[in-house]
Short mmCIF file of C-alpha atoms and ligand atoms in Angstrom, two decimals:
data_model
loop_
_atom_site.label_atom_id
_atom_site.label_comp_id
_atom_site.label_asym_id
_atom_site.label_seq_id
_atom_site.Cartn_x
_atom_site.Cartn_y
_atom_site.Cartn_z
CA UNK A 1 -6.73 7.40 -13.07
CA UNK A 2 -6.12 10.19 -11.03
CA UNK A 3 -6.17 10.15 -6.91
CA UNK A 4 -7.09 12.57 -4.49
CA UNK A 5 -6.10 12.89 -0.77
CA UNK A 6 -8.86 14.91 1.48
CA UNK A 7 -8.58 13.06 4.39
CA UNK A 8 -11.46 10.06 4.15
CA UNK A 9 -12.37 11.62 0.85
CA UNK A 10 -9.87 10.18 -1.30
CA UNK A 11 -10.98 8.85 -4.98
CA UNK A 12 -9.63 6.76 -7.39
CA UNK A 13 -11.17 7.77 -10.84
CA UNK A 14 -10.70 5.14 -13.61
CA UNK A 15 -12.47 5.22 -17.07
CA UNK A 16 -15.68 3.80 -15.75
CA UNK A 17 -15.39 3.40 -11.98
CA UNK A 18 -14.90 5.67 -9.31
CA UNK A 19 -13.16 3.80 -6.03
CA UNK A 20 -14.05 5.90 -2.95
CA UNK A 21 -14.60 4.91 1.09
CA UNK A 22 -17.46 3.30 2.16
CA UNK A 23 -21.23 4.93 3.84
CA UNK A 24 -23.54 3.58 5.43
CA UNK A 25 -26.13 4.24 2.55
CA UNK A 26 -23.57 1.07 0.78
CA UNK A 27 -25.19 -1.37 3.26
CA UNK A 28 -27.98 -2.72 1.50
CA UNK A 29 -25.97 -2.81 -1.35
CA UNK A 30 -23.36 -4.52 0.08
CA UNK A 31 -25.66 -7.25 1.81
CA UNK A 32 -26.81 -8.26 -1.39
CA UNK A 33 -24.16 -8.27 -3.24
CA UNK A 34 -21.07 -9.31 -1.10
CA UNK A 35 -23.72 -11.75 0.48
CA UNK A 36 -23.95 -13.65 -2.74
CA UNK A 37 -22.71 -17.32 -2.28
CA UNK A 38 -20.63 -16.86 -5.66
CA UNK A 39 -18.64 -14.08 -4.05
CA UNK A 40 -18.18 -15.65 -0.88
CA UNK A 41 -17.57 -18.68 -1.94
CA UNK A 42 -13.70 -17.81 -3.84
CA UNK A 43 -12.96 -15.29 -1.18
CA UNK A 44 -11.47 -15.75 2.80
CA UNK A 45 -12.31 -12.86 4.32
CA UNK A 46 -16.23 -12.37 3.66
CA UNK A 47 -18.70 -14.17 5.64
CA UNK A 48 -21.56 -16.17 4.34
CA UNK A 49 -24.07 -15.46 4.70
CA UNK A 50 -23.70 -12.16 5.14
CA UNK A 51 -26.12 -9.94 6.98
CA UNK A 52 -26.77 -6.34 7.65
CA UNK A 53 -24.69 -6.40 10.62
CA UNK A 54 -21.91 -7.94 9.18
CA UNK A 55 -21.57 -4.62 6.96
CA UNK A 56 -21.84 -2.85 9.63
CA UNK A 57 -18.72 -3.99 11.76
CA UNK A 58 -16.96 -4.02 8.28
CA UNK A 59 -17.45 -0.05 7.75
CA UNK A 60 -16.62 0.71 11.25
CA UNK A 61 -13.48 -1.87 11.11
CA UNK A 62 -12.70 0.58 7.56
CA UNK A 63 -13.37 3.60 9.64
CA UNK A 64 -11.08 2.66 12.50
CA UNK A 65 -7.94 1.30 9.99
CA UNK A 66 -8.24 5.04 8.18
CA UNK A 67 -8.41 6.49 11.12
CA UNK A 68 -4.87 5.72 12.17
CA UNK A 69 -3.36 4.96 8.98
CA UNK A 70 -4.31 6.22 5.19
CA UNK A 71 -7.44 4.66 3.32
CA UNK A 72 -6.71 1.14 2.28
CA UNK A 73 -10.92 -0.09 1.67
CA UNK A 74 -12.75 1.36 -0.97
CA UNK A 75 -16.01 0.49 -2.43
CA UNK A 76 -16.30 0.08 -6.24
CA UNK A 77 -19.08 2.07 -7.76
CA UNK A 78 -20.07 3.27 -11.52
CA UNK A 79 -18.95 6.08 -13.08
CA UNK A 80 -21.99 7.00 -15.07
CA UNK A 81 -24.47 6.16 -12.02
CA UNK A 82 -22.62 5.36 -8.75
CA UNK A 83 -23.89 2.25 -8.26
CA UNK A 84 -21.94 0.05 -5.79
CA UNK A 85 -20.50 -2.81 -7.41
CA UNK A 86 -18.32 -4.35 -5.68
CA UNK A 87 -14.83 -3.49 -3.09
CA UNK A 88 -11.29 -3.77 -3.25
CA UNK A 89 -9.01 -2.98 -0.50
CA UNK A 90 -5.36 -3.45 1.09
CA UNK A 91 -4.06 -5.33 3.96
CA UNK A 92 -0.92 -2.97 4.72
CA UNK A 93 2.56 -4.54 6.67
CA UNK A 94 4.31 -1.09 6.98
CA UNK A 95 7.23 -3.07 8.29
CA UNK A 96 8.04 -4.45 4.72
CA UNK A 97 6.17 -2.01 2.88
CA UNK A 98 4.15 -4.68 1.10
CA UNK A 99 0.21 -4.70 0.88
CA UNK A 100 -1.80 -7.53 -0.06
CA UNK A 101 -4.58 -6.56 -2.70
CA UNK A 102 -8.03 -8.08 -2.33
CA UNK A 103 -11.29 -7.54 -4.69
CA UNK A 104 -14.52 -8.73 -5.28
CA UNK A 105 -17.71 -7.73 -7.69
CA UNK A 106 -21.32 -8.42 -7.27
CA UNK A 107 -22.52 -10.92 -9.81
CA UNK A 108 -24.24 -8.88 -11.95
CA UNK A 109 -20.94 -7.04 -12.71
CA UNK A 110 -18.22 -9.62 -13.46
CA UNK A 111 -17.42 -9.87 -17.10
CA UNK A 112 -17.25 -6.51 -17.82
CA UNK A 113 -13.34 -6.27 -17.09
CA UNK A 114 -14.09 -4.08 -13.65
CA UNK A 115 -11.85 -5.90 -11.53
CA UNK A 116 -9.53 -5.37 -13.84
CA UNK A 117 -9.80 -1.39 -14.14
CA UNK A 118 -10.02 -1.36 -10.16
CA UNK A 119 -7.20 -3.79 -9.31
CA UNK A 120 -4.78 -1.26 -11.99
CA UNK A 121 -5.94 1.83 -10.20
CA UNK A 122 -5.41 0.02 -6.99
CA UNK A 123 -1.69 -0.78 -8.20
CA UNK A 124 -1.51 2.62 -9.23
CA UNK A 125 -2.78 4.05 -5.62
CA UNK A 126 -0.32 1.72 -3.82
CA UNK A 127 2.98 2.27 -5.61
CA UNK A 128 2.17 6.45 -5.84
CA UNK A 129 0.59 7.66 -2.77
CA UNK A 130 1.07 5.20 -0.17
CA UNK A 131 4.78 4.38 -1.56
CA UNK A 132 4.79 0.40 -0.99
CA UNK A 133 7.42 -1.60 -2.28
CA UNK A 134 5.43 -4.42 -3.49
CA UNK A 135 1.80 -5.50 -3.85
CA UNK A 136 0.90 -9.21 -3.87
CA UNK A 137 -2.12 -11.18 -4.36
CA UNK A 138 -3.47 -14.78 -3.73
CA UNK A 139 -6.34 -16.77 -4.89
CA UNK A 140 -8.19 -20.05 -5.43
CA UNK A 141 -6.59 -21.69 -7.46
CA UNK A 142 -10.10 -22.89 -9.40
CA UNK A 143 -10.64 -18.85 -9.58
CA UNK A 144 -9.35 -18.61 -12.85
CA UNK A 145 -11.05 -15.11 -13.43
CA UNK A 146 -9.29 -13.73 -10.64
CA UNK A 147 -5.40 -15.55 -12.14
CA UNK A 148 -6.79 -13.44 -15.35
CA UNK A 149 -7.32 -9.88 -13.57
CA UNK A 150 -3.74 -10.57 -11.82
CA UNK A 151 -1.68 -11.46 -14.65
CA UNK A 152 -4.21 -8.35 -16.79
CA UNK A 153 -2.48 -5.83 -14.08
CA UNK A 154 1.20 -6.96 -14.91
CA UNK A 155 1.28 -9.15 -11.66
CA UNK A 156 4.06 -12.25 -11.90
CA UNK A 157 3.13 -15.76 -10.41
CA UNK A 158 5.26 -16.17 -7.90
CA UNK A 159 4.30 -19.80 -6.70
CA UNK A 160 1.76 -22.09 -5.36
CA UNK A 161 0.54 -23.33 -1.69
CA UNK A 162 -0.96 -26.81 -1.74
CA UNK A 163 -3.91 -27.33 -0.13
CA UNK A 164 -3.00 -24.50 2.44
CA UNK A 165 -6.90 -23.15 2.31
CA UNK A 166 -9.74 -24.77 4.07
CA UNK A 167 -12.61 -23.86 2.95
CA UNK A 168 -16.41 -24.79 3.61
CA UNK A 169 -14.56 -28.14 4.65
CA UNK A 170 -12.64 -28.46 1.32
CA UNK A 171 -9.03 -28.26 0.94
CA UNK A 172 -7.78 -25.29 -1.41
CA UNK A 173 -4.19 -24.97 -3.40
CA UNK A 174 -3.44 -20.79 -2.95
CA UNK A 175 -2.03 -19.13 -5.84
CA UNK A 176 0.12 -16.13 -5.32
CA UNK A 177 0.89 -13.13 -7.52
CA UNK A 178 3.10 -10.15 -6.90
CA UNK A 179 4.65 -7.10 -8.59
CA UNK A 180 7.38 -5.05 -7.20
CA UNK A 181 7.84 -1.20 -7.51
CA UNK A 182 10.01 -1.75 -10.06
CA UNK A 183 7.98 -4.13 -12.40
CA UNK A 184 5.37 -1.15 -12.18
CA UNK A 185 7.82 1.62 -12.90
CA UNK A 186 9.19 -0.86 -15.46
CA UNK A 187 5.17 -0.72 -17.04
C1 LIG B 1 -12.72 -12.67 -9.76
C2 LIG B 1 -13.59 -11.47 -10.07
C3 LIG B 1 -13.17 -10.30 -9.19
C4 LIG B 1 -13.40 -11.08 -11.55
O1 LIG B 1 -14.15 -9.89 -11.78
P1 LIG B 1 -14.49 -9.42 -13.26
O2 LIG B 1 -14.87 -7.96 -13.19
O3 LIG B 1 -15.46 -10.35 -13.87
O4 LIG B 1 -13.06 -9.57 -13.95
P2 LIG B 1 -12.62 -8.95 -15.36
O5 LIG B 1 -13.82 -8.86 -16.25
O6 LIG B 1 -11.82 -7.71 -15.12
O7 LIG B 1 -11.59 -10.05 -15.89
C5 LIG B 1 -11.92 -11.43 -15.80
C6 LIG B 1 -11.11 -12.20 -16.78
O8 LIG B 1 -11.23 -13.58 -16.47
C7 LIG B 1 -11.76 -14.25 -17.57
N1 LIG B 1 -12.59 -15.33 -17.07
C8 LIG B 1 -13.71 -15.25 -16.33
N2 LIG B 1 -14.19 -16.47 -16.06
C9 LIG B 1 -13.32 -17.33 -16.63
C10 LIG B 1 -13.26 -18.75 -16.70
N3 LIG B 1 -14.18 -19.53 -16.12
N4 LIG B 1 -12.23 -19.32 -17.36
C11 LIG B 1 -11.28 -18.54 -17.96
N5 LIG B 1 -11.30 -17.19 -17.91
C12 LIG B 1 -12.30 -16.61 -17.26
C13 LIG B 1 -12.54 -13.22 -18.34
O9 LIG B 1 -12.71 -13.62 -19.69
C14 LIG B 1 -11.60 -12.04 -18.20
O10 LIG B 1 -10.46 -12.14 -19.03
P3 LIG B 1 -10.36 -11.40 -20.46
O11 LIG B 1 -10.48 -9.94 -20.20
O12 LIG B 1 -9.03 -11.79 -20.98
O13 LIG B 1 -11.49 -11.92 -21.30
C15 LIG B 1 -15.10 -11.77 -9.85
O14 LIG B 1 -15.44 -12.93 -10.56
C16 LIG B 1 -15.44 -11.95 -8.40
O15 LIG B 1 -15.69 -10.97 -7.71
N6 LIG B 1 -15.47 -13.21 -7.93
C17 LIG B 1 -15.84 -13.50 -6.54
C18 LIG B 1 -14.88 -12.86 -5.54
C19 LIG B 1 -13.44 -13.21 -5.84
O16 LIG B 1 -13.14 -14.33 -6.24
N7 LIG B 1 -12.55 -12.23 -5.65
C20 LIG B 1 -11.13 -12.45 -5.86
C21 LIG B 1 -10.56 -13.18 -4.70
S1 LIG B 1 -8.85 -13.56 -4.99
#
């Protein structure tokens, strides 16, 4: 994995994914695919359903975060065709140098260890170039493929919320993961 910085340019290259910022020529991609009810449905922060102009204020809400800080939303696309398939992104607290790491794919893509190669360069990206301390993660608890791509990346469970997410009026336990600067030095 290697990353570049060029301003709103930046790339992270894995085997068989390139994670780069987001166009506007993603929408259409992104409508279908993030607007899936399967995606939506073991994430918080994606609305469903999920329509052309809720892309739209997500790019410029991307846009306006790099803008006055470094890139922290990238989409996932193919190496071999650059196909969007899905996003990953941080939620930066410069305060305590910690970022919490987020991903989805579309459906077509999941079992084809993605998240998995994007969440590691992701890790990478965090603890090299923007120097955080620690990355952390939560999930579903039901979201067992998501427990898999976290503990895949070298993430440690660090503990359980009990029904702390509400979600399409059913109460959630939230899983959380984390891995320090030193775990990933450590490798
Ligand atoms: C969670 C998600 C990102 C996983 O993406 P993915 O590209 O399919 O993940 P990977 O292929 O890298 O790894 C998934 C792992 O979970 C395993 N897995 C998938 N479904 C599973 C299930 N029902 N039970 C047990 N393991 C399961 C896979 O076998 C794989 O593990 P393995 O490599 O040891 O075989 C994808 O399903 C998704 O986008 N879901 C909707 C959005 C979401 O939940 N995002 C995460 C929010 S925290």
């Amino acid at each position: 994995m290697t990353g570049e910085h060029a301003g709103s340019s930046i790339r992270l290259e894995t085997e068989r994914l390139v994670l780069r910022p987001y166009f506007d020529d993603d929408i259409p991609a992104l409508v279908t695919l993030a607007g899936a009810r399967e995606v939506a449905a073991t994430t918080l922060r994606i609305p469903h359903p999920y329509n052309e102009q809720n892309a739209r204020e997500f790019l410029a809400q991307c846009r306006e975060d790099a803008s006055l800080g470094p890139e922290t939303r990238f989409a996932i696309t193919l190496r071999s065709d650059g196909q969007l398939c899905g996003g990953a992104g941080f939620r930066l607290d410069p305060a305590h140098h910690h970022a919490e790491l987020g991903y989805w794919l579309g459906v077509p893509y999941w079992g084809k260890g993605y998240a998995t190669e994007a969440a590691r360069a992701m890790i990478r990206y965090g603890f090299e170039n923007l120097g955080l301390h620690r990355i952390y993660a939560s999930y579903l608890s039901e979201n067992v493929a998501s427990g898999r791509v976290l503990r895949k990346i070298g993430m440690k469970r660090e503990g359980l919320l009990r029904a702390h997410i509400c979600k399409w009026d059913k109460f959630h336990d939230l899983e959380f993961y984390g891995m320090l600067r030193s775990d990933f030095i450590a490798g």
